[in-house]
PDB file of C-alpha atoms in Angstrom:
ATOM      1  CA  UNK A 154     -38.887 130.539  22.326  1.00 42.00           C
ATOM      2  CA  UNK A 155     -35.296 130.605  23.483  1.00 38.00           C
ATOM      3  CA  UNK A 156     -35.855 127.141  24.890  1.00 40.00           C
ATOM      4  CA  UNK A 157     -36.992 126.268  21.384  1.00 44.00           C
ATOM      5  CA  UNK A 158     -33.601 127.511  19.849  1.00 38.00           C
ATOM      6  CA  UNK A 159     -31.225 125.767  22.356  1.00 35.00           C
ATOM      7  CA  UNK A 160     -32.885 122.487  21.833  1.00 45.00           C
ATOM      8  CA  UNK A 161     -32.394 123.134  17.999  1.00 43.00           C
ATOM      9  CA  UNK A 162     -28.819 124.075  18.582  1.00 47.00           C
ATOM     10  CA  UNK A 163     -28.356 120.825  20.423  1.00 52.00           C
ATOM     11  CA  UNK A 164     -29.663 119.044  17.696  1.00 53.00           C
ATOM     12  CA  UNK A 165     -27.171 120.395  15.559  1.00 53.00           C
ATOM     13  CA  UNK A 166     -24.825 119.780  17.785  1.00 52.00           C
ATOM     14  CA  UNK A 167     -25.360 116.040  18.198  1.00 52.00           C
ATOM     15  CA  UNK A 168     -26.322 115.783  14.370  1.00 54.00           C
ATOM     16  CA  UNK A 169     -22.838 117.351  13.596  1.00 49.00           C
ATOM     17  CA  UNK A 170     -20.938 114.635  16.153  1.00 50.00           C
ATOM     18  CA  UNK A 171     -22.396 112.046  14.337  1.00 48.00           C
ATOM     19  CA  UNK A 172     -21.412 112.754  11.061  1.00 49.00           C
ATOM     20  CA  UNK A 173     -17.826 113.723  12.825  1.00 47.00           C
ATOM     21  CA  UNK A 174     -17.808 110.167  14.228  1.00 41.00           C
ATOM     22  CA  UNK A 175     -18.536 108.043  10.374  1.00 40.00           C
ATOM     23  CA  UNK A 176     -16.239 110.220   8.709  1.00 42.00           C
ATOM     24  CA  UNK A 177     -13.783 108.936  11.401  1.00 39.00           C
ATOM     25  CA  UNK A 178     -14.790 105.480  11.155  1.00 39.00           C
ATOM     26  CA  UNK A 179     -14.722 105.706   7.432  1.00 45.00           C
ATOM     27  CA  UNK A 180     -11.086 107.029   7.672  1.00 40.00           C
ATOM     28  CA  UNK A 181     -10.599 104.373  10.267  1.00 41.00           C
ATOM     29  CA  UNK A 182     -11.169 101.843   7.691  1.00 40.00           C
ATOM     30  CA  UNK A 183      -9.945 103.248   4.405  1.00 45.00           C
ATOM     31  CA  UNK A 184      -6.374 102.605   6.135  1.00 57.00           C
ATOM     32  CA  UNK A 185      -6.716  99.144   7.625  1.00 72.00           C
ATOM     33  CA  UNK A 186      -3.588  96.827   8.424  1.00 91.00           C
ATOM     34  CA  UNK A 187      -3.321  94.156   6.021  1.00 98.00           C
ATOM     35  CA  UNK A 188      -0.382  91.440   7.214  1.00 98.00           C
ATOM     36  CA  UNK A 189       1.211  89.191   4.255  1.00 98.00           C
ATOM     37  CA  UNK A 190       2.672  86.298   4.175  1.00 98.00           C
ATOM     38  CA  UNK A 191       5.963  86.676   1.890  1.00 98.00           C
ATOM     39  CA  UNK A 192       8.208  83.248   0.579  1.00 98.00           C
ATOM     40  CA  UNK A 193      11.896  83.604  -0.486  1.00 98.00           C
ATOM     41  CA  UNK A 194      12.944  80.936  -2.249  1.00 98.00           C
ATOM     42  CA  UNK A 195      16.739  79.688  -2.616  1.00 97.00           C
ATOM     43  CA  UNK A 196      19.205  78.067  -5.297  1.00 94.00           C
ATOM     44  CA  UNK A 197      16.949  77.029  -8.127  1.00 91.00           C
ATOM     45  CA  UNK A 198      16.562  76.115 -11.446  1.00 85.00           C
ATOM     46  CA  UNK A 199      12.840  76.678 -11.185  1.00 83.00           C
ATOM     47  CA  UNK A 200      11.091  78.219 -13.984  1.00 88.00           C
ATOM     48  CA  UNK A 201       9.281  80.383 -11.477  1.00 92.00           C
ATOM     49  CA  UNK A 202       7.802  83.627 -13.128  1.00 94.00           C
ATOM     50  CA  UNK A 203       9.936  87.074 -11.313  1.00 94.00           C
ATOM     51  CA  UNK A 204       7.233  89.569 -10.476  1.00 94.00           C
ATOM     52  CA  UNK A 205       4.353  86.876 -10.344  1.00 97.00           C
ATOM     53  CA  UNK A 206       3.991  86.914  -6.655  1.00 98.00           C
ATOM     54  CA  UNK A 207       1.389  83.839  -7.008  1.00 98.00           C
ATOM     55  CA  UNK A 208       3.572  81.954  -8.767  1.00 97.00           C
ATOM     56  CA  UNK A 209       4.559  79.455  -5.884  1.00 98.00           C
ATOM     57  CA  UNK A 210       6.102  76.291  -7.910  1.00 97.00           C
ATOM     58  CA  UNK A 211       9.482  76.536  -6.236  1.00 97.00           C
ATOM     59  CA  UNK A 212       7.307  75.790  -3.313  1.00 98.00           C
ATOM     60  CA  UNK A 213       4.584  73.285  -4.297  1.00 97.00           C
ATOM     61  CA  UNK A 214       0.642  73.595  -4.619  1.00 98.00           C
ATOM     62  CA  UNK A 215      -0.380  77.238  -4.632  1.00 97.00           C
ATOM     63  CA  UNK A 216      -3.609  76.122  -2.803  1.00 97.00           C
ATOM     64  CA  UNK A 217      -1.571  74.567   0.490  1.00 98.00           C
ATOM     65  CA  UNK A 218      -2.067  77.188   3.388  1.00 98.00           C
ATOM     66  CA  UNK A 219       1.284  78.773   4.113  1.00 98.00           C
ATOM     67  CA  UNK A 220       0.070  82.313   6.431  1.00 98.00           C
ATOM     68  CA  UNK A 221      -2.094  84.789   5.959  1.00 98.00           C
ATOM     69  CA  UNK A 222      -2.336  86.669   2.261  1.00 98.00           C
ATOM     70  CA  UNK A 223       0.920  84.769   0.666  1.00 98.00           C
ATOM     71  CA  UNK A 224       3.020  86.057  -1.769  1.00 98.00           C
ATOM     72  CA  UNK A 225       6.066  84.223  -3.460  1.00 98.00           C
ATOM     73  CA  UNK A 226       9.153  86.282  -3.843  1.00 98.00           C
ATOM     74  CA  UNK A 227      10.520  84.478  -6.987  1.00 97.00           C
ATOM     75  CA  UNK A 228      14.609  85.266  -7.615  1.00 97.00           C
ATOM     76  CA  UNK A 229      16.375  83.233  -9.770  1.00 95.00           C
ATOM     77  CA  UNK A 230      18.108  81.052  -7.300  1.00 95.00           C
ATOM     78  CA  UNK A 231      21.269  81.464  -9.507  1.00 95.00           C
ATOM     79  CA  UNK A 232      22.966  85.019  -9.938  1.00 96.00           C
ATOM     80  CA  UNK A 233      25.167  86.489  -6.597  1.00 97.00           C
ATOM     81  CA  UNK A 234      23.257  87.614  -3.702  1.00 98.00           C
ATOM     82  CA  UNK A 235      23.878  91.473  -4.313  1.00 98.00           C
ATOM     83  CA  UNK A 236      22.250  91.196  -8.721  1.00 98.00           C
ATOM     84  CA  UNK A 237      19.204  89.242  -7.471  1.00 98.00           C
ATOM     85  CA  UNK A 238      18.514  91.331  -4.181  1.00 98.00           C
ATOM     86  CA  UNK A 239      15.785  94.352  -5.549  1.00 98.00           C
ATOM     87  CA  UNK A 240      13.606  91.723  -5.927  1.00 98.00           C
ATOM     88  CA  UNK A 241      12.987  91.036  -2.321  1.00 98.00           C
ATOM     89  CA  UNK A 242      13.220  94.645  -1.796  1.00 98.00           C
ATOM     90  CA  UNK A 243      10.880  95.431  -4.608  1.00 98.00           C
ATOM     91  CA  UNK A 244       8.178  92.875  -2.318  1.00 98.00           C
ATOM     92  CA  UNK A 245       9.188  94.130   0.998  1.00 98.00           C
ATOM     93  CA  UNK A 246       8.330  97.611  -0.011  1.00 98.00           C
ATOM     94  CA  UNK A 247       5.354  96.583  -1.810  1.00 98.00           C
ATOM     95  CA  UNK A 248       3.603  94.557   1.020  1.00 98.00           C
ATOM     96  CA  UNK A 249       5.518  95.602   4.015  1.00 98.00           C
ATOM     97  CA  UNK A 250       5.144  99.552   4.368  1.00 98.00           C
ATOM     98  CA  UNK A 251       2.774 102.293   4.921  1.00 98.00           C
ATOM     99  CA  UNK A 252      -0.256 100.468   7.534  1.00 98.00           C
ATOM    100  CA  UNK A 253       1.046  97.125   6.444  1.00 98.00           C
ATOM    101  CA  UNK A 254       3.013  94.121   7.486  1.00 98.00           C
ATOM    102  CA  UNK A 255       4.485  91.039   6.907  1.00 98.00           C
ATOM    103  CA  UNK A 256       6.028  87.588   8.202  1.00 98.00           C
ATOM    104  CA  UNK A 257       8.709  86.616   6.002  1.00 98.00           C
ATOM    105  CA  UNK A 258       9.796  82.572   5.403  1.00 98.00           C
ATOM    106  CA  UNK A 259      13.085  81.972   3.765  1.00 98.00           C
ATOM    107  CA  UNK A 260      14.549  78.532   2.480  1.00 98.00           C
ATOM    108  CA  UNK A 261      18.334  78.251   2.067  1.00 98.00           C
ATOM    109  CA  UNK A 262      19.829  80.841   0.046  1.00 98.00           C
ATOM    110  CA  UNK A 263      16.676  83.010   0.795  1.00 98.00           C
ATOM    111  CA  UNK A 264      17.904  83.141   4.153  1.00 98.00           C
ATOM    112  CA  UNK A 265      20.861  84.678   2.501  1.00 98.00           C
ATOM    113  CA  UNK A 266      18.428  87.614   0.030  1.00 98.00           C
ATOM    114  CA  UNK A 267      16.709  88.171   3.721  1.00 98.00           C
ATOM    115  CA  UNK A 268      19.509  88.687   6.024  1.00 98.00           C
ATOM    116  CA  UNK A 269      21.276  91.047   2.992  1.00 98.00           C
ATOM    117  CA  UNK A 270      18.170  93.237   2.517  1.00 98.00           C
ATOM    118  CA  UNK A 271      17.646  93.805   6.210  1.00 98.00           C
ATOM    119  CA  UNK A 272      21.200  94.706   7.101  1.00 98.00           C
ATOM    120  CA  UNK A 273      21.762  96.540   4.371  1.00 98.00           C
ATOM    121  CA  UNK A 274      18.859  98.343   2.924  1.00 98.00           C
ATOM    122  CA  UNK A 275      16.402  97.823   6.742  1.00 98.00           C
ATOM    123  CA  UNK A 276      17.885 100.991   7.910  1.00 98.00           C
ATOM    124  CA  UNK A 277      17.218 102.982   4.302  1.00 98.00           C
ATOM    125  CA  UNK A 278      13.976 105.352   3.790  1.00 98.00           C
ATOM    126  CA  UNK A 279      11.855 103.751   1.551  1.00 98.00           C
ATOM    127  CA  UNK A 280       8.595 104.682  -0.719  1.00 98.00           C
ATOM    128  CA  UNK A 281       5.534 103.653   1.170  1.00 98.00           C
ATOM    129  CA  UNK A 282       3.764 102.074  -1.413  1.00 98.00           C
ATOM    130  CA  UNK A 283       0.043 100.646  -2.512  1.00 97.00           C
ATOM    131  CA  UNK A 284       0.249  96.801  -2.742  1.00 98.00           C
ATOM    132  CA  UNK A 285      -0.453  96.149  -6.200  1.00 97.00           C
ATOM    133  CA  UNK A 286       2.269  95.295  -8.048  1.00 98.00           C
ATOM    134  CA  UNK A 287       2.693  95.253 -12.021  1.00 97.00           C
ATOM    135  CA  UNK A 288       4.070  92.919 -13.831  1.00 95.00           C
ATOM    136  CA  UNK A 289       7.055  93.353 -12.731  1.00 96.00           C
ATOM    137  CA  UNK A 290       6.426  92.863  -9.100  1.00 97.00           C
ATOM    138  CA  UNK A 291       7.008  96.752  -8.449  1.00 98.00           C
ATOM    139  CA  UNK A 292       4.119  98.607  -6.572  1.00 98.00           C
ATOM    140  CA  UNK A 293       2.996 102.078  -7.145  1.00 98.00           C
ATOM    141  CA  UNK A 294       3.769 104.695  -4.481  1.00 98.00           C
ATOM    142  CA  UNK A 295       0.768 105.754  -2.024  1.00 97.00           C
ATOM    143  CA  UNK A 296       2.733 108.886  -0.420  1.00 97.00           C
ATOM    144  CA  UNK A 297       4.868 109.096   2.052  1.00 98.00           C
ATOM    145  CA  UNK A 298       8.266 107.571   3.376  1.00 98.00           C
ATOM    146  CA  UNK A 299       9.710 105.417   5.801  1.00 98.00           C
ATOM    147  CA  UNK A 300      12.394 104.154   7.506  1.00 98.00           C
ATOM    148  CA  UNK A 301      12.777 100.194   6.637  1.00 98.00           C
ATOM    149  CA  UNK A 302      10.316  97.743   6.670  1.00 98.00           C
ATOM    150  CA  UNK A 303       6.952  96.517   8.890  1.00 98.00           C
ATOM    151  CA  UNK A 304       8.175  93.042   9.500  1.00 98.00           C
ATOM    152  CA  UNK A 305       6.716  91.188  12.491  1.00 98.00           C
ATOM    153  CA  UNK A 306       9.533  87.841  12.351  1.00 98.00           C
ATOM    154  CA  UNK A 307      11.403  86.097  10.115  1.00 98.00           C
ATOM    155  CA  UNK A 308      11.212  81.774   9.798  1.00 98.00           C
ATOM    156  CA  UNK A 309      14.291  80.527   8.019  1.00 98.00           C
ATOM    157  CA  UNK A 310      14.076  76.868   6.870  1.00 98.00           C
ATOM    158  CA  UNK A 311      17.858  75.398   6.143  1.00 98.00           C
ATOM    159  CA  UNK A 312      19.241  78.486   6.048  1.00 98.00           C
ATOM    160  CA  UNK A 313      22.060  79.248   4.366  1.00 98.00           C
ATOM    161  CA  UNK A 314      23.395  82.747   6.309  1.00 98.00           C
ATOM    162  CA  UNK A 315      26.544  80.468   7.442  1.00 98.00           C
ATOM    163  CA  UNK A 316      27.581  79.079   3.887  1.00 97.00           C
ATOM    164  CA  UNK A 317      27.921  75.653   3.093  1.00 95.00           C
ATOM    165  CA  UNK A 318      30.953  73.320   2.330  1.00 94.00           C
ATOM    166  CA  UNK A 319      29.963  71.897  -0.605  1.00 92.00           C
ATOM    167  CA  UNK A 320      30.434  74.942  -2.290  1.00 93.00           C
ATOM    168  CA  UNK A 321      33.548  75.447  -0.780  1.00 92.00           C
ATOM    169  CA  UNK A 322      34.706  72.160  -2.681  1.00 88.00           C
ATOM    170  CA  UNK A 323      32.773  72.573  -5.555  1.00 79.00           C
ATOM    171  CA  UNK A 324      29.999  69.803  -5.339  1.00 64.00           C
ATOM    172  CA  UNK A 325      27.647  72.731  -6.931  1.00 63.00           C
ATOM    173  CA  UNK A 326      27.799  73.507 -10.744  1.00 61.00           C
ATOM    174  CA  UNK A 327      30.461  75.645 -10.769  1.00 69.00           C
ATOM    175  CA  UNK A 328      29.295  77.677 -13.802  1.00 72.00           C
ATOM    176  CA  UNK A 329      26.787  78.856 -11.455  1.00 87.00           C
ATOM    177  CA  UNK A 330      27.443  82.577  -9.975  1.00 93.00           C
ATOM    178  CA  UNK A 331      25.329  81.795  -6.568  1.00 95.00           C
ATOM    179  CA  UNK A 332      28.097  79.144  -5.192  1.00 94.00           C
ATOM    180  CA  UNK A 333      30.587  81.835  -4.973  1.00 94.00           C
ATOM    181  CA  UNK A 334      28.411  83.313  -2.353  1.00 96.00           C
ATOM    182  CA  UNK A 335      27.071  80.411  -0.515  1.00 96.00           C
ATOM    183  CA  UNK A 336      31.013  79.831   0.261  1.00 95.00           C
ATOM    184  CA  UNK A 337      31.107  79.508   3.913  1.00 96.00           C
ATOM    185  CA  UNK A 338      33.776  82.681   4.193  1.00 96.00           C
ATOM    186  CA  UNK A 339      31.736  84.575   1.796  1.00 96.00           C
ATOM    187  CA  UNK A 340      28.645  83.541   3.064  1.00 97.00           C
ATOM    188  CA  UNK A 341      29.467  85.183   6.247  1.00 98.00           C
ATOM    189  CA  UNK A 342      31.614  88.020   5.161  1.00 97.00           C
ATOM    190  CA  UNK A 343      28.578  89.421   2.908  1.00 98.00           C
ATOM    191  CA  UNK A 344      27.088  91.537   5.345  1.00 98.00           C
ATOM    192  CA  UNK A 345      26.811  91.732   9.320  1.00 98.00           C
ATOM    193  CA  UNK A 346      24.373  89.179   9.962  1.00 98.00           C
ATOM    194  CA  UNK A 347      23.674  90.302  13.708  1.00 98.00           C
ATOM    195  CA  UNK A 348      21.962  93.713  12.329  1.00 98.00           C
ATOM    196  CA  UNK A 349      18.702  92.343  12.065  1.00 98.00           C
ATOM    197  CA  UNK A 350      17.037  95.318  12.488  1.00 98.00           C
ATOM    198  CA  UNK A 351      15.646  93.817  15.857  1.00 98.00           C
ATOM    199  CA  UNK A 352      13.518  91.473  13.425  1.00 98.00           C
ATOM    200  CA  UNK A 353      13.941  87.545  14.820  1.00 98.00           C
ATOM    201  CA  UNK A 354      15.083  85.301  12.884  1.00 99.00           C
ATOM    202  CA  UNK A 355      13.658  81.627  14.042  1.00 98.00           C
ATOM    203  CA  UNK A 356      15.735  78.746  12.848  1.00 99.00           C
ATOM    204  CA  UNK A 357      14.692  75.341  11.137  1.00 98.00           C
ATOM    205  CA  UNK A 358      17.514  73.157  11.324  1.00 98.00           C
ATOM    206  CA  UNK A 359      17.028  69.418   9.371  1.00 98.00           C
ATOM    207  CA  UNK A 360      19.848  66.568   9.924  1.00 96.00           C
ATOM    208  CA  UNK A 361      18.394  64.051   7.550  1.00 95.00           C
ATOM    209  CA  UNK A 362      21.842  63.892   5.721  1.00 82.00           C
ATOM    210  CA  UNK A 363      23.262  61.096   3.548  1.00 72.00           C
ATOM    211  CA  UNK A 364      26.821  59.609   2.728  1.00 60.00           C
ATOM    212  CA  UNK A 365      27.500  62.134   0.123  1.00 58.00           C
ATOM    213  CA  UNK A 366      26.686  64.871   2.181  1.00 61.00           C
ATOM    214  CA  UNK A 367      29.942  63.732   5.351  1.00 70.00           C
ATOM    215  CA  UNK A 368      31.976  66.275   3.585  1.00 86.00           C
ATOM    216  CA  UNK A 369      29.787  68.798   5.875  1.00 93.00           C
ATOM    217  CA  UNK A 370      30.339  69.126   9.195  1.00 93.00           C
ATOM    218  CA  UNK A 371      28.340  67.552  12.003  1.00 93.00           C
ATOM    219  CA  UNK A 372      24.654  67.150  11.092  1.00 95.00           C
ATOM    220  CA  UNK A 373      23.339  68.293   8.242  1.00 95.00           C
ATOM    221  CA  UNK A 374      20.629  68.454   5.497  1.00 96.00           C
ATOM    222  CA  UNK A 375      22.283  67.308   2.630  1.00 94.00           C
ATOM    223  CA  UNK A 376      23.295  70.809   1.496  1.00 94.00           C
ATOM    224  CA  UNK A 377      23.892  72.779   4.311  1.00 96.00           C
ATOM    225  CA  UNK A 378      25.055  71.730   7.950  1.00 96.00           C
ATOM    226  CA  UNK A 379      24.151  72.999  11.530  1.00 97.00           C
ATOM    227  CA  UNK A 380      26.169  75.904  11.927  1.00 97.00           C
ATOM    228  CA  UNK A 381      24.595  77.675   9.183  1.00 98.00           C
ATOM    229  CA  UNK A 382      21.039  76.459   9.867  1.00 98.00           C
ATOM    230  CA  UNK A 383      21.387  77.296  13.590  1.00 98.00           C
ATOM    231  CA  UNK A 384      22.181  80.973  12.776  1.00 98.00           C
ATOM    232  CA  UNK A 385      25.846  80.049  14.683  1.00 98.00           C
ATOM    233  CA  UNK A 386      27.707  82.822  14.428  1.00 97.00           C
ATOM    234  CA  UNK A 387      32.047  83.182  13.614  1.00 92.00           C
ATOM    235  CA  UNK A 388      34.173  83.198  10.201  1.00 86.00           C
ATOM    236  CA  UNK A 389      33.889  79.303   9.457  1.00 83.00           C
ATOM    237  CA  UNK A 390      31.398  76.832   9.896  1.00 81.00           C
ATOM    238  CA  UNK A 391      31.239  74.817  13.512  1.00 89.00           C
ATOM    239  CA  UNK A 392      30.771  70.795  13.736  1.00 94.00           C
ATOM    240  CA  UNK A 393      27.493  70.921  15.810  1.00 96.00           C
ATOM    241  CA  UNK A 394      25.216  67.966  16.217  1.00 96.00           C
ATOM    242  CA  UNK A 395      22.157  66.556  18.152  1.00 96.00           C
ATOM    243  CA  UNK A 396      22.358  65.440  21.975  1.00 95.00           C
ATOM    244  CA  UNK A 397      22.259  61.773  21.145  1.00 86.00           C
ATOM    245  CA  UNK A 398      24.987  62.273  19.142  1.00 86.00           C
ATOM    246  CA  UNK A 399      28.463  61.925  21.567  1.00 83.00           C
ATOM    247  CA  UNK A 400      30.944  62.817  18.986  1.00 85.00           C
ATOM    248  CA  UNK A 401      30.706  66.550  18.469  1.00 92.00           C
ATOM    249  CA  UNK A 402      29.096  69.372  19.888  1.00 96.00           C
ATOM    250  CA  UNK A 403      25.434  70.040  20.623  1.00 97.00           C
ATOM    251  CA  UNK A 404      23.127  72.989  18.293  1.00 98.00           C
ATOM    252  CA  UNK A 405      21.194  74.088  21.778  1.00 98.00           C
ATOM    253  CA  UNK A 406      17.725  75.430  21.005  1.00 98.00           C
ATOM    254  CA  UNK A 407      16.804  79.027  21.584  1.00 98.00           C
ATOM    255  CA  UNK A 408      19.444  82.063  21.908  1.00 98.00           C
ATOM    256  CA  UNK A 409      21.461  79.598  24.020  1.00 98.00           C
ATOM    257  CA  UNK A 410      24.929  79.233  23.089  1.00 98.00           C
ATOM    258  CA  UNK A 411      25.887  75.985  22.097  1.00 97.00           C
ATOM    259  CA  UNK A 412      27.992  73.706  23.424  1.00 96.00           C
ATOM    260  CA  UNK A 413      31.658  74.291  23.127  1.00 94.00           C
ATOM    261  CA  UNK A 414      30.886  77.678  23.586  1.00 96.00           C
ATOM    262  CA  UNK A 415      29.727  78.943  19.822  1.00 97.00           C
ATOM    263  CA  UNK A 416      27.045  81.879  19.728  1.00 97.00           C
ATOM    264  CA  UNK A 417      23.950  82.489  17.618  1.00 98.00           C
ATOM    265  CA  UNK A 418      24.061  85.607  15.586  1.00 98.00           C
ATOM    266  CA  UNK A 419      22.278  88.243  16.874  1.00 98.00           C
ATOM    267  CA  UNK A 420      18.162  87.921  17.201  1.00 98.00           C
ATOM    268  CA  UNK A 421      18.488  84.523  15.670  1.00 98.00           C
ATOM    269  CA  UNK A 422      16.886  81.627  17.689  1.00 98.00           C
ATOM    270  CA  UNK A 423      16.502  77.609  16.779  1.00 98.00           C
ATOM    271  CA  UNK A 424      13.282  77.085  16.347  1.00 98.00           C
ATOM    272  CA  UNK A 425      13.530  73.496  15.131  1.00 98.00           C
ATOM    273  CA  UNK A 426      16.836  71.006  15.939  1.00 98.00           C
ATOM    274  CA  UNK A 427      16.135  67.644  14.239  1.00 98.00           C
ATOM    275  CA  UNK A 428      17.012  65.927  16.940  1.00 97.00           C
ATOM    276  CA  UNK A 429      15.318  62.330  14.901  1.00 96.00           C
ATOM    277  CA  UNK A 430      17.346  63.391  11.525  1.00 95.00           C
ATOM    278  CA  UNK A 431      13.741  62.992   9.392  1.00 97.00           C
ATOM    279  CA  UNK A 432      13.709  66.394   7.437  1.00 98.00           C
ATOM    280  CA  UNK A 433      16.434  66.888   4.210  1.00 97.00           C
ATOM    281  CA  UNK A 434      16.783  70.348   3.064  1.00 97.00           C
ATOM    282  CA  UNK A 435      14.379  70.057  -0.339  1.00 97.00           C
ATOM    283  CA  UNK A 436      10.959  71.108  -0.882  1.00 97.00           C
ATOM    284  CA  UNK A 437      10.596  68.162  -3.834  1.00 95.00           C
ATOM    285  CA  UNK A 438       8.041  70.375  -5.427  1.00 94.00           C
ATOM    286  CA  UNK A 439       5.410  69.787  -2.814  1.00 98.00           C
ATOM    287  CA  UNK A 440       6.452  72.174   0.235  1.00 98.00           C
ATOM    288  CA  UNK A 441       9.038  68.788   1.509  1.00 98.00           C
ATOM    289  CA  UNK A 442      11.896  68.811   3.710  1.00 98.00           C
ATOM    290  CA  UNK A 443      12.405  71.553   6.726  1.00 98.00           C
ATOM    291  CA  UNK A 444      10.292  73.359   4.828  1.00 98.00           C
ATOM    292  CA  UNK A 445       6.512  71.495   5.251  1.00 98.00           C
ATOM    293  CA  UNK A 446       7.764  72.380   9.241  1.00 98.00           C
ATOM    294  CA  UNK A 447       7.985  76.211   8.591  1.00 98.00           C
ATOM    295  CA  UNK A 448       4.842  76.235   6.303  1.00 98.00           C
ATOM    296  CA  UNK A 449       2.920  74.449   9.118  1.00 98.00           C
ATOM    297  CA  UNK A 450       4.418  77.532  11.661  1.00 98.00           C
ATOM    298  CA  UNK A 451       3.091  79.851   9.111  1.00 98.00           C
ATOM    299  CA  UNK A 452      -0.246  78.541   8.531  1.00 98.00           C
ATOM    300  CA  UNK A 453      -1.444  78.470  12.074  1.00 98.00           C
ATOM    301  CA  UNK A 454       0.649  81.818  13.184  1.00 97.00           C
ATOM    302  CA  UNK A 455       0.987  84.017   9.766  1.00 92.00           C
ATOM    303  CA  UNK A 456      -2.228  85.559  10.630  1.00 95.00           C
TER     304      UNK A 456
END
């Protein structure tokens, strides 16, 4: 008889360590990872919908791969840095907190809204929140805080951090409140572009510049040139160029510093030098220019 019991007590036992075990498992997956893929545009006159996070035609076809659960960050590519700048913290909060994460790609200016948010806001506690935005692209809190954001890297495709010359002489519309900032002083006097946050910033750099574009220093894009593409860092922009190129200084892959002695900001790294000048710095609609390389980096590594 009191055999009888202490086999029916095991049975309990194991009966209750199962249901112990899927409750766990059931937890387990009720708060699951899920990684996004999140695009910044730049300067724009797009009429890109803000808060529509699939609305990708600043980019090109929505159906292209570009990384794992995408998301378009649409800002108006036309106000200052600091007016546009809750909407990239409205989508890093949404899709980058709590149990989730996210690879960010930035084109031009976006590499400007990026580097602001980061050293600004990267060290601020924010709402952990539950991934589905509203309309307007603002997410509904799950509970909780933290500090910053769940970002895994950062791929910046003819970045503007550094500035560019041709706003400096006014080659932009200059009713438009964004070339103010993408002066290369104020460019790099916005914020302090080494505090990543220990989030890397890799580098696309295109050289496939034309006549109209010489008023930029060593190789460039069209709109922006190597020292600001390169992540170089300093108060003015650096005449870097590619090795074949004898009469300036060469934008040396990696952390490296270049040569002449100029330095990368701070967890920045070139990723891409165009050493055969082939990429210009627009997408042309159809996800062109530097930025078909990052979208191909994306696709296979987003994941």
């Amino acid at each position: 008889m009191l055999l009888g019991l202490f086999r029916r007590s095991s049975d309990s036992r194991r009966r209750l360590a199962a249901g112990l075990l899927i409750a766990l498992l059931g937890l387990a997956g009720a708060v699951s990872a899920t990684n996004y893929s999140l695009w910044i545009n730049g300067r724009s006159n797009s009429s890109a919908q803000y808060g529509n996070y699939a609305d990708f035609i600043y980019w090109g076809p929505s159906s292209i791969a570009a990384g794992v659960n995408k998301k378009a960050v649409n800002w108006d590519g036309y106000n200052k840095i600091s007016l546009q700048n809750y909407r990239i913290r409205d989508a890093l909060d949404c899709f980058c907190t709590g149990n989730n994460w996210c690879y960010i790609a930035a084109h031009s200016a976006g590499n400007l809204q990026t580097g602001y948010a980061l050293s600004l806001f990267g060290g601020s506690t924010r709402n952990i929140k539950n991934a589905t935005p509203n309309s307007s692209g603002v997410c509904g809190d799950a509970g909780g805080t933290q500090t910053g954001w769940n970002i895994k890297w950062v791929n910046i495709a003819a970045g503007a951090g550094g500035g560019s010359e041709l706003a400096d002489i006014g080659s932009w519309a200059v009713s438009d409140p964004l070339t103010t900032d993408l002066k290369t002083a104020t460019a790099r006097a916005m914020y302090d572009h080494n505090q990543t946050r220990a989030k890397w910033f890799y580098m696309y750099a295109g050289a496939s510049g034309t006549l109209y574009s010489g008023t930029l220093p060593g190789q460039d894009d069209e709109a922006v040139a190597y020292h600001s593409s390169g992540g170089v860092s300093g108060s003015g922009g650096q005449s870097l160029c590619n090795p074949s190129d004898w009469w300036c200084n060469d934008l040396n892959l990696g952390t490296a510093a270049n040569e002449g002695g100029s330095t990368k900001w701070a967890y920045h790294s070139v990723k891409f030098r165009d050493d055969n000048e082939a990429y210009n710095h627009y997408t042309n609609g159809n996800w062109g220019g530097v930025v078909s390389l990052v979208r191909a980096n994306m696709a296979a590594n987003a994941l």
